[in-house]
PDB file of C-alpha atoms in Angstrom:
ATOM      1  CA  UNK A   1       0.000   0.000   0.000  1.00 90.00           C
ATOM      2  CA  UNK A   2       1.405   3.240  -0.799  1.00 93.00           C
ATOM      3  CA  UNK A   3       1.643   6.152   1.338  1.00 94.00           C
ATOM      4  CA  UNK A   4      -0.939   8.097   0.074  1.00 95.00           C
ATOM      5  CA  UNK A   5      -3.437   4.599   0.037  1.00 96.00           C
ATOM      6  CA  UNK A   6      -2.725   4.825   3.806  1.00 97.00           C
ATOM      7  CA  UNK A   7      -3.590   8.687   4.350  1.00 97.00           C
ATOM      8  CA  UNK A   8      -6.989   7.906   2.678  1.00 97.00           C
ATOM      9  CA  UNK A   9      -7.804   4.690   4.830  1.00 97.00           C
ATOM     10  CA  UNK A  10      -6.510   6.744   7.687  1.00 97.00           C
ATOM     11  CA  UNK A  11      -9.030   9.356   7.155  1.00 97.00           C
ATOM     12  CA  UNK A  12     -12.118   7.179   6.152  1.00 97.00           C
ATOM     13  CA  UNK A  13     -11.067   5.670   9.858  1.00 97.00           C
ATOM     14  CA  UNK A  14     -10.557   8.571  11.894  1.00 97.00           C
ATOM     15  CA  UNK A  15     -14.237   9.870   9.918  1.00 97.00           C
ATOM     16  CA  UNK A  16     -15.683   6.993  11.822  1.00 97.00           C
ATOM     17  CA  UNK A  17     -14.258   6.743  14.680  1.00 97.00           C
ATOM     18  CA  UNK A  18     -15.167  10.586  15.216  1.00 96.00           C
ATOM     19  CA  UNK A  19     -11.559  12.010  15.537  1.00 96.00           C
ATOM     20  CA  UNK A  20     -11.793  14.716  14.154  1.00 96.00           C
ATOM     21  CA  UNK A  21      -8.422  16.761  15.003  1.00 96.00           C
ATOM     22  CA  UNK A  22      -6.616  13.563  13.367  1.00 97.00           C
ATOM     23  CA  UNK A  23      -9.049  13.776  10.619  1.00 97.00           C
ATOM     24  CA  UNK A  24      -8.085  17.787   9.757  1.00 97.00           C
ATOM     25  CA  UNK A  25      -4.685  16.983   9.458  1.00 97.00           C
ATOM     26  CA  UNK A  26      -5.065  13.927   7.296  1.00 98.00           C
ATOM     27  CA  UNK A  27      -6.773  16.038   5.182  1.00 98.00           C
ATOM     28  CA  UNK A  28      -4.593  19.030   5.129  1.00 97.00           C
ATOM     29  CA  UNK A  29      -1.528  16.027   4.334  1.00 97.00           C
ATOM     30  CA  UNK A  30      -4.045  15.046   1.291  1.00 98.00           C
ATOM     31  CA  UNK A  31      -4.533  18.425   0.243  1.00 98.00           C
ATOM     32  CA  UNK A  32      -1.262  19.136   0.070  1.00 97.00           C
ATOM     33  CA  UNK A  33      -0.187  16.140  -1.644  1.00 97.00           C
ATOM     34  CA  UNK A  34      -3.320  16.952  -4.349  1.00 97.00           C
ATOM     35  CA  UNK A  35      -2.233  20.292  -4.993  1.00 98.00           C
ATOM     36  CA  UNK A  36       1.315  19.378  -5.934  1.00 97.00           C
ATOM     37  CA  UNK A  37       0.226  15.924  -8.101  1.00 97.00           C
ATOM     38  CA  UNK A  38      -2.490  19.370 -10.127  1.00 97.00           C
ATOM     39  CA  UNK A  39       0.516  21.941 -10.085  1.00 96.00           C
ATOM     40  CA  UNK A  40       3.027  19.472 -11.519  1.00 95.00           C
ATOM     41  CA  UNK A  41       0.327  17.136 -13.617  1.00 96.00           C
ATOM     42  CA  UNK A  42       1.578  14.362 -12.750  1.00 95.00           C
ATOM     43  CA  UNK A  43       0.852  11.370  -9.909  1.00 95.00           C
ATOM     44  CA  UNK A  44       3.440  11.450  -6.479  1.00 94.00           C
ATOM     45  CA  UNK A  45       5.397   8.362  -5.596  1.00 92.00           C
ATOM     46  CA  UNK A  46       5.736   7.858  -2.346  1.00 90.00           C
ATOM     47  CA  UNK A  47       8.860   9.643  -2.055  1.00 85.00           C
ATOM     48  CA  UNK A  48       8.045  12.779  -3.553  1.00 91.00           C
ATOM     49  CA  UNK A  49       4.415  12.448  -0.850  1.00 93.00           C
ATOM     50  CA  UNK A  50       7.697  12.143   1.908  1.00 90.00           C
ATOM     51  CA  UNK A  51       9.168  15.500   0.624  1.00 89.00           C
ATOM     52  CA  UNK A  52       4.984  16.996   0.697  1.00 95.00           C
ATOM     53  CA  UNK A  53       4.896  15.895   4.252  1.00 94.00           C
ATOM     54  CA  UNK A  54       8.660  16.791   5.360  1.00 90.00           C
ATOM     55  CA  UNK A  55       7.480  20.506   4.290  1.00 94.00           C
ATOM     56  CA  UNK A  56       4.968  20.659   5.953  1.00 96.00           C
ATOM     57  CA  UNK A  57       6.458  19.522   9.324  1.00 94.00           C
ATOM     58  CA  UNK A  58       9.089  22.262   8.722  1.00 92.00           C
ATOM     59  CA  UNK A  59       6.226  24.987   8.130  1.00 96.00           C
ATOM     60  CA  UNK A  60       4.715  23.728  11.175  1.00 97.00           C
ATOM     61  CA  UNK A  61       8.296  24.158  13.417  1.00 95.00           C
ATOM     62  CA  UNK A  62       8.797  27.466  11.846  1.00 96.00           C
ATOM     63  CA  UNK A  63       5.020  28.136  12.935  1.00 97.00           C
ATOM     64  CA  UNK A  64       5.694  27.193  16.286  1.00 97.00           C
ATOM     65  CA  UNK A  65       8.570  29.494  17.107  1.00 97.00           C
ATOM     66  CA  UNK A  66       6.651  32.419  15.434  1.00 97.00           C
ATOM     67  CA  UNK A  67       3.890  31.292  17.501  1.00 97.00           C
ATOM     68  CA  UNK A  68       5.958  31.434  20.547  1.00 97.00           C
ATOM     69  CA  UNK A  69       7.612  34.225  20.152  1.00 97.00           C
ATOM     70  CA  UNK A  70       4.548  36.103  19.793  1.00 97.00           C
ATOM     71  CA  UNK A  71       3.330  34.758  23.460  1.00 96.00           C
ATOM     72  CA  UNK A  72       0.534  32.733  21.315  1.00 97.00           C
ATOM     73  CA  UNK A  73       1.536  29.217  23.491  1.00 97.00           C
ATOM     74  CA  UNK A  74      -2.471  28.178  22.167  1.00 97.00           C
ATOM     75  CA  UNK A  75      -1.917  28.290  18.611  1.00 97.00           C
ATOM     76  CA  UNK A  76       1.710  26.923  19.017  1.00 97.00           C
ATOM     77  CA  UNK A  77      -0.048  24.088  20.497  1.00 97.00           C
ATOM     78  CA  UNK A  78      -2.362  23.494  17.851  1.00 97.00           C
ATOM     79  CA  UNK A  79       0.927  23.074  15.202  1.00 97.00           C
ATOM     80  CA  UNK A  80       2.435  20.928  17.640  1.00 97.00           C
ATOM     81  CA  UNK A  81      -0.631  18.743  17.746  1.00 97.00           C
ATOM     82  CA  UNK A  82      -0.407  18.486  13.848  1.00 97.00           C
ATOM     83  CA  UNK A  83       3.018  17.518  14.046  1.00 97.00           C
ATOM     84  CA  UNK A  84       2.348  14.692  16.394  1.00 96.00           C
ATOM     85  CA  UNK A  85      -0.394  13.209  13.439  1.00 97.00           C
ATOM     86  CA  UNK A  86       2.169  14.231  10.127  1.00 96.00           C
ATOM     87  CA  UNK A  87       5.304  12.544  11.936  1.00 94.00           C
ATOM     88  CA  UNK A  88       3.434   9.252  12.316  1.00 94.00           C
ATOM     89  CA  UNK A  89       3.803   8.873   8.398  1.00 94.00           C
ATOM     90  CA  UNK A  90       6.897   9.786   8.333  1.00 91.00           C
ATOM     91  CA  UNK A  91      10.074   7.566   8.637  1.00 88.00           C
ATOM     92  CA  UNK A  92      12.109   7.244  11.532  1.00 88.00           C
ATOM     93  CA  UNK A  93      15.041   9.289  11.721  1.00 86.00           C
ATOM     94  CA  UNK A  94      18.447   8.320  12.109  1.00 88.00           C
ATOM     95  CA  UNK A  95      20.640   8.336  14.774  1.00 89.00           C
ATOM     96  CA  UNK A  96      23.794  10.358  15.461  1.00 89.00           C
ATOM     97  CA  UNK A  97      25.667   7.124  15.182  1.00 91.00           C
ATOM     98  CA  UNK A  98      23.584   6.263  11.605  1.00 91.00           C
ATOM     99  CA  UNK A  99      24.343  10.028  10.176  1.00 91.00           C
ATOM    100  CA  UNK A 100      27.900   9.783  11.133  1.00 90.00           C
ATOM    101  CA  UNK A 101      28.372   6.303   8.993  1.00 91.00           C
ATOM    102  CA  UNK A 102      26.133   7.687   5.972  1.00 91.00           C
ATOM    103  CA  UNK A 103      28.646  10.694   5.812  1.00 91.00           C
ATOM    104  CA  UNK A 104      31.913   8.419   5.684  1.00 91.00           C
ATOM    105  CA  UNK A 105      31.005   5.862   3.387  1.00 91.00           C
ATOM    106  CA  UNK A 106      29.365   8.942   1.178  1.00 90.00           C
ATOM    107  CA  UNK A 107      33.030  10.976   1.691  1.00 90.00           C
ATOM    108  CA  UNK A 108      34.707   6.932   0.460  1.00 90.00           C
ATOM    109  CA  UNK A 109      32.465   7.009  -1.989  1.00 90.00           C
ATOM    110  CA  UNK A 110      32.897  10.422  -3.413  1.00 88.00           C
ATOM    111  CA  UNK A 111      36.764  10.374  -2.619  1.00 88.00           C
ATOM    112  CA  UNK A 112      36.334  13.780  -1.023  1.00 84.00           C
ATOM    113  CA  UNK A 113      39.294  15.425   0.714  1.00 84.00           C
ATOM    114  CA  UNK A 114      38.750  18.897   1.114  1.00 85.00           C
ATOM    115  CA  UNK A 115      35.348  21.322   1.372  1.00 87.00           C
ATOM    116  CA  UNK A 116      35.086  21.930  -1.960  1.00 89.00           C
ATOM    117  CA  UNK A 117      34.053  17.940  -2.443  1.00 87.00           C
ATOM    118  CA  UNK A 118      30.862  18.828  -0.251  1.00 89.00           C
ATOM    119  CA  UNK A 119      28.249  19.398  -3.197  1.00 90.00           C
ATOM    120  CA  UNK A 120      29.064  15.641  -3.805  1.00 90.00           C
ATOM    121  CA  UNK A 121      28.823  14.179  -0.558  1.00 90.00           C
ATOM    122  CA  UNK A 122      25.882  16.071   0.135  1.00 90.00           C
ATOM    123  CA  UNK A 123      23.990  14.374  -2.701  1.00 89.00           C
ATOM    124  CA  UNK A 124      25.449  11.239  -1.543  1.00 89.00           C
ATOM    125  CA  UNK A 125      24.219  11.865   1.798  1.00 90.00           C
ATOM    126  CA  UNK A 126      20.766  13.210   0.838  1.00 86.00           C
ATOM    127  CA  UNK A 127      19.775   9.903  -1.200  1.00 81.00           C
ATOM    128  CA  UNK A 128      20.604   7.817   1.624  1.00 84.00           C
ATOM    129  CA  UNK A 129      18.617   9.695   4.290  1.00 84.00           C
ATOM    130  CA  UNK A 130      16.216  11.345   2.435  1.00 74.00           C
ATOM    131  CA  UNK A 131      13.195  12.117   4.761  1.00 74.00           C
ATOM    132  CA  UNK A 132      15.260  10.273   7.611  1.00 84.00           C
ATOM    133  CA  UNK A 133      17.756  13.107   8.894  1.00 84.00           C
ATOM    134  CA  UNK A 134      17.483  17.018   8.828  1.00 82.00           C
ATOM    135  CA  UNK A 135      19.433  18.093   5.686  1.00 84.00           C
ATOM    136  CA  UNK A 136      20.470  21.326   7.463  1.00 85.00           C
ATOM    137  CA  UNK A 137      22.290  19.555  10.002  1.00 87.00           C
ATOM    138  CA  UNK A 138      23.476  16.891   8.130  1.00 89.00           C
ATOM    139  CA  UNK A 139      25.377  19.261   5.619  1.00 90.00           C
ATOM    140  CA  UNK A 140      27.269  20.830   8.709  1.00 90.00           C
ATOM    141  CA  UNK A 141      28.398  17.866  10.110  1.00 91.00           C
ATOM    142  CA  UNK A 142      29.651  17.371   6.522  1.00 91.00           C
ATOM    143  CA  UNK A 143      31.417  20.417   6.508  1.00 90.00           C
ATOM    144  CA  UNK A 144      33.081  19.933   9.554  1.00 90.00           C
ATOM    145  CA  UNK A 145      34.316  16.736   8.978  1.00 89.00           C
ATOM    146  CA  UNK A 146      35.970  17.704   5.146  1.00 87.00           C
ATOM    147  CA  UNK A 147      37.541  21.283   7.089  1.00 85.00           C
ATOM    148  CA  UNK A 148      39.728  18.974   9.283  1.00 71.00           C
TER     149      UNK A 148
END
């Protein structure tokens, strides 16, 4: 079953069972996930309905501190909520321990020595954890380790 098969049994569930915070945020994840398949004509695999979802989980952070920030701990909590649903579909993400072996075999791979070889480890990187590991701190771990 792919991803999006499981948002819409999700939903006809959580429309039965009455739940219906769950069932706003399956929606908004289907939404989404419609919009991009009508923008870009063309049907999402399951990893391209992973990047739909990562984005939204990273609107909803960014929401959050905004939120906070503006002393508005009520709607904060209402973007945490939806984070709570969205990262169930999600994959787990990797340990430090995981990230830190992805980046060497990707620097073996690449044979990169110095930190102008970190465009190509990052793409190594990046199709091994896709969805799994935040990018951002990912590519400064890279950098790190190339500098010395």
């Amino acid at each position: 079953m792919t991803l999006k098969q499981q948002l819409t049994e999700d939903m006809k569930t959580a429309m039965r069972g009455g739940d219906k915070p769950r069932l706003g945020v399956i929606r908004l994840m289907l939404a989404a996930i419609k919009q991009r398949e009508v923008d870009e004509r063309i049907e999402l695999d399951d990893a391209q309905v992973l990047a739909v979802l990562e984005k939204m989980m990273k609107q909803r952070k960014d929401s959050v501190s905004q939120y906070v920030a503006a002393s508005r701990e009520d709607l904060a909590e209402i973007e945490r909520a939806e984070m709570v649903v969205i990262e169930t579909y999600l994959p787990a993400k990797l340990g430090e321990a995981e990230i830190d072996a992805l980046i060497a075999a990707a620097i073996a791979e690449t044979g990169a020595s110095s930190p102008r070889d970190m465009g190509k480890v990052v793409a190594a990187v990046k199709d091994k954890a896709a969805g799994r590991a935040d990018m951002g701190v990912v590519s400064a771990r890279i950098k790190t380790r190339l500098a010395g």
